[in-house]
Coordinates of C-alpha atoms and ligand atoms in Angstrom, one line a residue:
X250 CA 16.5 8.4 0.7
X251 CA 16.3 9.7 -3.0
X252 CA 16.3 13.5 -3.2
X253 CA 13.3 13.9 -5.6
X254 CA 9.8 14.5 -3.8
X255 CA 6.4 14.5 -5.4
X256 CA 4.5 17.6 -4.8
X257 CA 0.9 17.1 -5.3
X258 CA 0.5 20.6 -5.8
X259 CA 0.4 20.7 -9.8
X260 CA -1.5 17.6 -10.6
X261 CA -2.8 16.7 -13.9
X262 CA -6.7 18.1 -14.7
X263 CA -9.7 17.3 -16.0
X264 CA -10.9 20.7 -16.8
X265 CA -7.9 23.2 -17.0
X266 CA -9.9 25.9 -15.9
X267 CA -11.1 23.9 -12.4
X268 CA -8.0 23.5 -10.0
X269 CA -10.0 21.2 -7.8
X270 CA -10.8 18.6 -10.8
X271 CA -8.0 16.5 -10.4
X272 CA -7.4 13.9 -13.0
X273 CA -6.8 10.8 -10.9
X274 CA -6.5 8.2 -13.1
X275 CA -3.4 10.0 -15.0
X276 CA -2.2 10.9 -11.4
X277 CA -2.1 7.2 -10.6
X278 CA 0.2 6.6 -13.7
X279 CA 2.3 9.3 -12.9
X280 CA 2.6 7.8 -9.2
X281 CA 3.4 4.0 -10.4
X282 CA 5.7 5.5 -12.9
X283 CA 7.5 7.5 -10.1
X284 CA 7.8 4.7 -7.6
X285 CA 8.8 2.1 -10.1
X286 CA 11.9 4.0 -10.7
X287 CA 12.6 3.8 -6.7
X288 CA 11.5 7.0 -5.2
X289 CA 8.5 7.4 -2.4
X290 CA 8.4 10.6 -0.9
X291 CA 4.8 12.5 -1.6
X292 CA 4.3 16.0 -0.4
X293 CA 0.6 17.6 -0.2
X294 CA -1.0 20.0 2.1
X295 CA -4.6 21.1 3.3
X296 CA -5.6 23.8 0.8
X297 CA -3.9 22.3 -2.4
X298 CA -6.0 21.9 -5.4
X299 CA -9.2 23.3 -3.9
X300 CA -8.5 21.2 -1.0
X301 CA -8.6 17.9 -3.2
X302 CA -4.9 17.0 -3.1
X303 CA -5.1 15.0 0.2
X304 CA -7.9 13.3 -0.9
X305 CA -6.0 12.1 -4.4
X306 CA -3.1 11.4 -2.6
X307 CA -5.2 8.9 -0.7
X308 CA -6.6 7.4 -3.7
X309 CA -3.5 7.1 -6.0
X310 CA -0.6 6.4 -3.2
X311 CA -2.1 5.4 0.3
X312 CA -5.0 3.1 -1.1
X313 CA -2.4 1.4 -3.7
X314 CA 0.6 0.9 -1.8
X315 CA 1.6 -0.5 1.7
X316 CA 1.9 2.5 3.9
X317 CA 5.5 1.6 5.3
X318 CA 6.5 1.8 1.8
X319 CA 6.0 5.3 0.8
X320 CA 6.6 8.9 2.8
X321 CA 3.6 10.9 3.4
X322 CA 4.2 14.8 4.1
X323 CA 1.3 17.2 5.0
X324 CA 1.3 20.6 6.4
X325 CA -0.9 22.4 9.1
X326 CA -2.4 25.1 6.9
X327 CA -1.6 28.1 9.5
X328 CA -3.9 30.4 7.6
X329 CA -6.8 28.6 8.5
X330 CA -6.4 28.7 12.3
X331 CA -7.9 31.5 14.2
X332 CA -7.7 29.8 17.8
X333 CA -5.9 26.9 19.4
X334 CA -9.5 24.6 18.7
X335 CA -8.7 24.5 15.2
X336 CA -5.4 22.6 15.2
X337 CA -7.3 19.0 16.3
X338 CA -9.9 19.7 13.9
X339 CA -8.0 20.5 11.2
X340 CA -5.4 17.6 12.0
X341 CA -8.3 14.9 12.2
X342 CA -9.5 16.0 8.9
X343 CA -6.3 15.7 7.2
X344 CA -5.5 12.3 8.5
X345 CA -8.8 10.9 7.3
X346 CA -8.7 12.6 4.1
X347 CA -5.2 11.3 3.4
X348 CA -6.3 7.6 4.8
X349 CA -3.6 7.7 7.2
X350 CA -2.6 6.8 10.8
X351 CA 0.3 9.0 10.8
X352 CA 2.2 11.5 8.7
X353 CA 6.1 10.7 8.2
X354 CA 7.0 14.3 7.7
X355 CA 4.7 17.1 9.1
X356 CA 4.8 21.0 8.5
X357 CA 3.7 24.1 9.8
X358 CA 2.4 25.6 6.4
X359 CA 3.8 28.9 5.3
X360 CA 5.9 30.5 8.4
X361 CA 6.4 34.2 8.0
X362 CA 6.0 37.3 10.3
X363 CA 2.0 37.0 11.0
X364 CA 1.6 33.0 11.0
X365 CA 4.6 32.7 13.2
X366 CA 3.2 35.0 15.9
X367 CA -0.3 33.4 15.6
X368 CA 1.2 29.9 15.9
X369 CA 3.1 31.0 19.0
X370 CA 0.1 32.5 20.3
X371 CA -2.1 29.5 19.6
X372 CA 0.4 27.0 20.8
X373 CA 1.1 25.2 17.6
X374 CA 4.4 23.9 18.5
X375 CA 2.9 22.3 21.6
X376 CA 0.3 20.8 19.4
X377 CA 2.7 19.1 17.2
X378 CA 4.5 17.8 20.1
X379 CA 1.2 16.3 21.5
X380 CA 0.7 14.6 18.2
X381 CA 4.4 13.2 18.1
X382 CA 3.9 12.1 21.6
X383 CA 0.7 10.1 20.4
X384 CA 2.7 8.8 17.3
X385 CA 0.7 10.5 14.7
X386 CA 3.7 12.5 13.4
X387 CA 7.2 11.2 12.9
X388 CA 9.2 14.6 11.9
X389 CA 8.2 17.7 12.4
X390 CA 9.3 21.1 10.6
X391 CA 7.9 24.2 8.8
X392 CA 7.6 25.8 5.4
X393 CA 8.9 29.1 5.4
X394 CA 8.8 32.0 3.1
X395 CA 10.3 35.2 4.7
X396 CA 13.6 36.8 6.1
X397 CA 16.6 35.2 7.4
X398 CA 16.3 37.1 10.6
X399 CA 13.1 35.4 11.2
X400 CA 14.0 32.2 10.3
X401 CA 16.9 32.6 12.9
X402 CA 14.5 33.5 15.5
X403 CA 11.6 30.7 15.1
X404 CA 14.8 27.8 14.7
X405 CA 16.4 29.7 17.9
X406 CA 13.2 29.7 19.9
X407 CA 12.2 25.9 18.6
X408 CA 15.2 23.7 18.7
X409 CA 12.8 20.8 18.6
X410 CA 12.0 21.5 14.9
X411 CA 13.8 19.0 12.7
X412 CA 13.6 20.3 9.0
X413 CA 13.0 23.6 7.0
X414 CA 11.2 23.6 3.7
X415 CA 12.8 26.7 1.7
X416 CA 12.2 28.1 -1.9
X417 CA 15.7 27.6 -3.2
X418 CA 16.6 27.8 -6.5
X419 CA 19.6 29.4 -8.5
X420 CA 17.6 32.9 -9.5
X421 CA 16.3 33.3 -6.1
X422 CA 19.7 32.4 -4.2
X423 CA 20.4 36.1 -4.1
X424 CA 17.2 37.5 -4.9
X425 CA 16.8 40.2 -2.2
X426 CA 13.1 39.3 -1.9
X427 CA 13.6 35.6 -1.3
X428 CA 17.2 35.2 -0.1
X429 CA 17.5 31.3 -0.6
X430 CA 21.4 31.5 0.1
X431 CA 20.7 33.4 3.5
X432 CA 18.3 31.0 4.6
X433 CA 19.9 27.9 3.6
X434 CA 22.8 29.2 5.8
X435 CA 20.6 29.9 8.6
X436 CA 19.3 26.4 8.5
X437 CA 22.8 25.3 8.5
X438 CA 24.0 27.0 11.1
X439 CA 21.1 25.6 13.4
X440 CA 21.8 22.2 11.8
X441 CA 18.4 21.8 10.3
X442 CA 18.2 19.7 6.8
X443 CA 16.4 21.4 4.1
X444 CA 13.3 20.3 1.8
X445 CA 13.5 22.4 -1.3
X446 CA 10.4 23.8 -3.0
X447 CA 10.3 25.8 -6.6
X448 CA 13.6 24.3 -7.5
X449 CA 12.5 25.3 -11.2
X450 CA 10.8 28.7 -10.0
X451 CA 7.3 27.7 -11.1
X452 CA 8.9 26.5 -14.6
X453 CA 10.5 29.6 -15.3
X454 CA 14.0 28.0 -15.2
X455 CA 12.8 25.6 -17.7
X456 CA 11.9 28.6 -20.5
X457 CA 15.2 30.6 -20.4
X458 CA 16.2 33.6 -22.5
X459 CA 17.9 32.3 -25.8
X460 CA 21.1 33.6 -24.8
X461 CA 21.0 31.8 -21.5
X462 CA 19.6 28.7 -23.5
X463 CA 22.8 29.0 -25.5
X464 CA 25.0 29.0 -22.6
X465 CA 23.8 26.0 -21.5
X466 CA 23.7 24.2 -24.6
X467 CA 27.4 25.1 -25.4
X468 CA 28.6 23.1 -22.3
X469 CA 26.3 20.1 -22.2
X470 CA 24.2 19.5 -25.5
X471 CA 21.9 17.1 -24.0
X472 CA 21.4 18.4 -20.8
X473 CA 18.0 19.6 -20.2
X474 CA 17.4 23.0 -18.4
X475 CA 15.5 21.2 -15.9
X476 CA 18.5 19.1 -14.9
X477 CA 20.6 22.3 -14.1
X478 CA 18.0 23.7 -11.3
X479 CA 17.4 20.3 -10.2
X480 CA 21.0 19.8 -9.9
X481 CA 21.6 23.0 -8.2
X482 CA 18.7 22.5 -5.4
X483 CA 20.1 19.0 -4.6
X484 CA 23.9 20.2 -4.8
X485 CA 23.6 22.3 -1.8
X486 CA 24.6 21.4 1.7
X487 CA 22.0 20.0 3.9
X488 CA 19.3 19.3 1.1
X489 CA 18.1 16.1 1.4
X490 CA 14.9 16.3 -0.6
X491 CA 13.8 18.4 -3.7
X492 CA 10.1 18.5 -4.5
X493 CA 8.6 18.9 -8.1
X494 CA 5.2 19.3 -9.0
X495 CA 4.8 16.7 -11.7
X496 CA 1.8 16.3 -14.0
X497 CA 2.9 14.2 -17.2
X498 CA 4.9 11.3 -17.5
X499 CA 7.5 12.8 -19.7
X500 CA 8.3 14.9 -16.5
X501 CA 8.1 11.9 -14.3
X502 CA 10.8 10.1 -16.3
X503 CA 13.1 13.2 -16.9
X504 CA 13.3 14.2 -13.2
X505 CA 13.7 10.8 -11.8
X506 CA 16.2 10.0 -14.2
X507 CA 18.2 13.3 -13.5
X508 CA 17.6 12.8 -9.3
X509 CA 18.6 8.9 -9.5
X510 CA 22.0 9.9 -8.7
X511 CA 22.1 13.7 -9.1
X512 CA 25.6 15.1 -10.1
X513 CA 26.7 17.6 -8.0
X514 CA 27.6 21.1 -9.8
X515 CA 31.4 21.6 -10.6
X516 CA 32.9 24.9 -10.2
X517 CA 32.8 25.3 -14.0
X518 CA 29.0 25.0 -14.1
X519 CA 28.6 27.2 -10.9
X520 CA 30.1 29.8 -13.2
X521 CA 27.8 29.3 -16.0
X522 CA 24.6 29.6 -13.7
X523 CA 25.9 32.8 -12.3
X524 CA 26.1 34.0 -16.0
X525 CA 22.8 32.3 -17.0
X526 CA 21.5 34.3 -13.9
X527 CA 23.1 37.6 -15.2
X528 CA 21.5 37.5 -18.5
X529 CA 18.2 36.7 -17.0
X530 CA 18.6 39.7 -14.6
X531 CA 19.1 41.7 -17.8
X532 CA 16.0 40.6 -19.2
X533 CA 14.0 41.7 -16.1
X534 CA 11.1 44.4 -15.8
X535 CA 13.5 46.7 -13.6
X536 CA 17.1 46.1 -13.7
X537 CA 17.9 46.8 -10.0
X538 CA 21.1 45.6 -8.8
X539 CA 20.0 45.5 -5.3
X540 CA 23.1 47.6 -4.2
X541 CA 20.9 49.3 -1.7
X542 CA 22.0 53.1 -2.2
X543 CA 18.6 54.1 -2.3
X544 CA 17.3 52.4 1.0
X545 CA 20.2 54.5 2.7
X546 CA 18.6 57.9 1.9
X547 CA 14.9 56.7 1.8
X548 CA 13.3 58.9 4.7
X549 CA 10.4 56.4 4.4
X550 CA 12.3 53.2 5.0
X551 CA 10.9 51.2 2.1
X552 CA 12.2 48.3 1.1
X553 CA 12.9 49.4 -2.5
X554 CA 15.1 46.2 -4.1
X555 CA 12.6 43.8 -2.3
X556 CA 9.5 45.1 -4.0
X557 CA 11.4 45.3 -7.0
X558 CA 12.6 41.9 -6.8
X559 CA 8.7 40.7 -6.1
X560 CA 7.5 42.9 -9.3
X561 CA 10.5 41.5 -11.4
X562 CA 9.2 37.7 -10.1
X563 CA 5.3 38.7 -11.4
X564 CA 7.0 39.4 -14.5
X565 CA 9.1 36.6 -15.0
X566 CA 6.8 33.7 -13.9
X567 CA 3.4 35.5 -14.5
X568 CA 2.4 34.1 -11.2
X569 CA 0.7 36.8 -8.7
X570 CA 0.5 33.7 -5.8
X571 CA 4.2 33.6 -5.4
X572 CA 5.3 37.3 -6.1
X573 CA 2.2 38.6 -4.3
X574 CA 2.9 36.6 -1.2
X575 CA 6.7 38.0 -1.0
X576 CA 5.6 41.5 -1.5
X577 CA 3.0 41.4 1.5
X578 CA 5.6 39.5 3.6
X579 CA 7.4 42.8 3.3
X580 CA 5.1 45.1 3.7
X581 CA 3.7 43.6 6.7
X582 CA 7.2 44.6 8.3
X583 CA 8.1 47.5 6.3
X584 CA 6.3 50.5 4.8
X585 CA 4.4 49.4 1.8
X586 CA 4.9 51.2 -1.6
X587 CA 2.2 53.2 -1.5
X588 CA 4.3 55.2 1.7
X589 CA 6.5 56.6 -0.8
X590 CA 6.8 60.2 -0.6
X591 CA 7.9 61.4 -3.8
X592 CA 10.3 62.9 -2.5
X593 CA 12.8 61.9 -5.1
X594 CA 15.7 61.9 -2.8
X595 CA 16.6 58.2 -3.9
X596 CA 17.1 58.7 -7.6
X597 CA 20.5 60.5 -7.4
X598 CA 21.8 57.8 -5.6
X599 CA 20.8 54.8 -8.0
X600 CA 23.7 53.7 -10.4
X601 CA 21.0 52.2 -12.6
X602 CA 19.5 55.6 -12.7
X603 CA 15.9 54.1 -12.2
X604 CA 13.0 56.4 -11.7
X605 CA 12.3 54.6 -8.0
X606 CA 9.3 56.7 -7.2
X607 CA 7.6 55.8 -10.3
X608 CA 8.5 52.0 -10.4
X609 CA 7.5 52.0 -6.8
X610 CA 4.0 53.4 -8.5
X611 CA 3.8 50.5 -10.6
X612 CA 4.3 48.2 -7.7
X613 CA 1.5 49.6 -6.2
X614 CA -0.7 49.2 -9.1
X615 CA 0.4 45.3 -9.1
X616 CA 0.4 44.2 -5.5
X617 CA -2.1 46.9 -3.5
X618 CA -4.9 47.8 -5.7
Ligands
LIG287 S1 10.9 58.8 -3.4 FE1 10.0 57.2 -2.1 S2 11.3 55.6 -2.4 FE2 12.6 57.8 -2.9 S3 13.3 58.3 -1.1 FE3 11.5 59.4 -1.2 S4 9.9 58.2 -0.4 FE4 11.9 57.0 -0.5
LIG288 S1 19.8 52.1 -5.6 FE1 19.1 51.4 -7.9 S2 19.9 49.5 -8.3 FE2 20.6 49.7 -6.3 S3 18.8 49.0 -4.8 FE3 18.1 50.7 -5.3 S4 16.7 50.7 -6.9 FE4 18.4 49.0 -7.0

């Protein structure tokens, strides 16, 4: 299987202010080009594009290509499940919207602390097993946005899970809010293959600071930035699929060319990426180096570097959805930034001389108000 999946979450729109107004005719041309170039993995989700993505996938892919020539992945919207009775209703609706009899890949969408406890309570894993026995699901996994410790717990409790979908890209590899590397290591420990989401961090690894751009150009004058991020994702051990939300024909051509036979990054290229990460980090809103000296002295137990990472993510991407999600994940388990006592005990411990309580106040304004 080729490693590039077509994500149906950033499709072309007829009206840029209406996320549900998918341009079906344009999407068909993108799908045709992608398939013509030898790729066939499509990823959708119940809530994508105001609940119109699954139907678009039906109209652009399922109804136009033989079912066994394409691979369809869909996700149970855990956020909408309030009782065990919701699973069969949502699942039946998904089959109908997609126009399929079965899903090749099926995921519990967005597993984190809260959704995992609820999925356990409502019997999500048993429901999926039942659907696998009925032949409605071929392979089962979940998408994950939380701490590696939780990932380890889920995979230990559920060895039947066959794969994991992770946010993985070079800037989040060591990001303390996302921890791509550590999550990938947990997958490796459990022998689970990985599907990558957000390889370009919502496009932010395509528009890089000038200094970073220069470094990449010096090494490989003709290689676009997107190639570096896609190849980084594809180069990681256990990764068998890299998703990209494509919305114009140039992107489809470029991504399929890169991912036709992605060249693994060499040692020198990893060194360049390391330098690029440092440059990006210099340009971030809060220059926290994640040394964690502050958390050792904080009497309130606030996960300070994680909240700063979420804040920086927002400032880097302009995307509140992703940054806010990571903030809430931590604030669900640990005290939120608003619980800072303003005792200032952390300040002398910070080698970056950050005014931590004041910056936590900025995080409160951004994420809690
Ligand atoms: S000022 Fe806030 S973050 Fe710093 S040590 Fe006190 S409670 Fe913790
Ligand atoms: S001490 Fe400063 S640099 Fe280190 S993790 Fe805390 S805020 Fe970040």
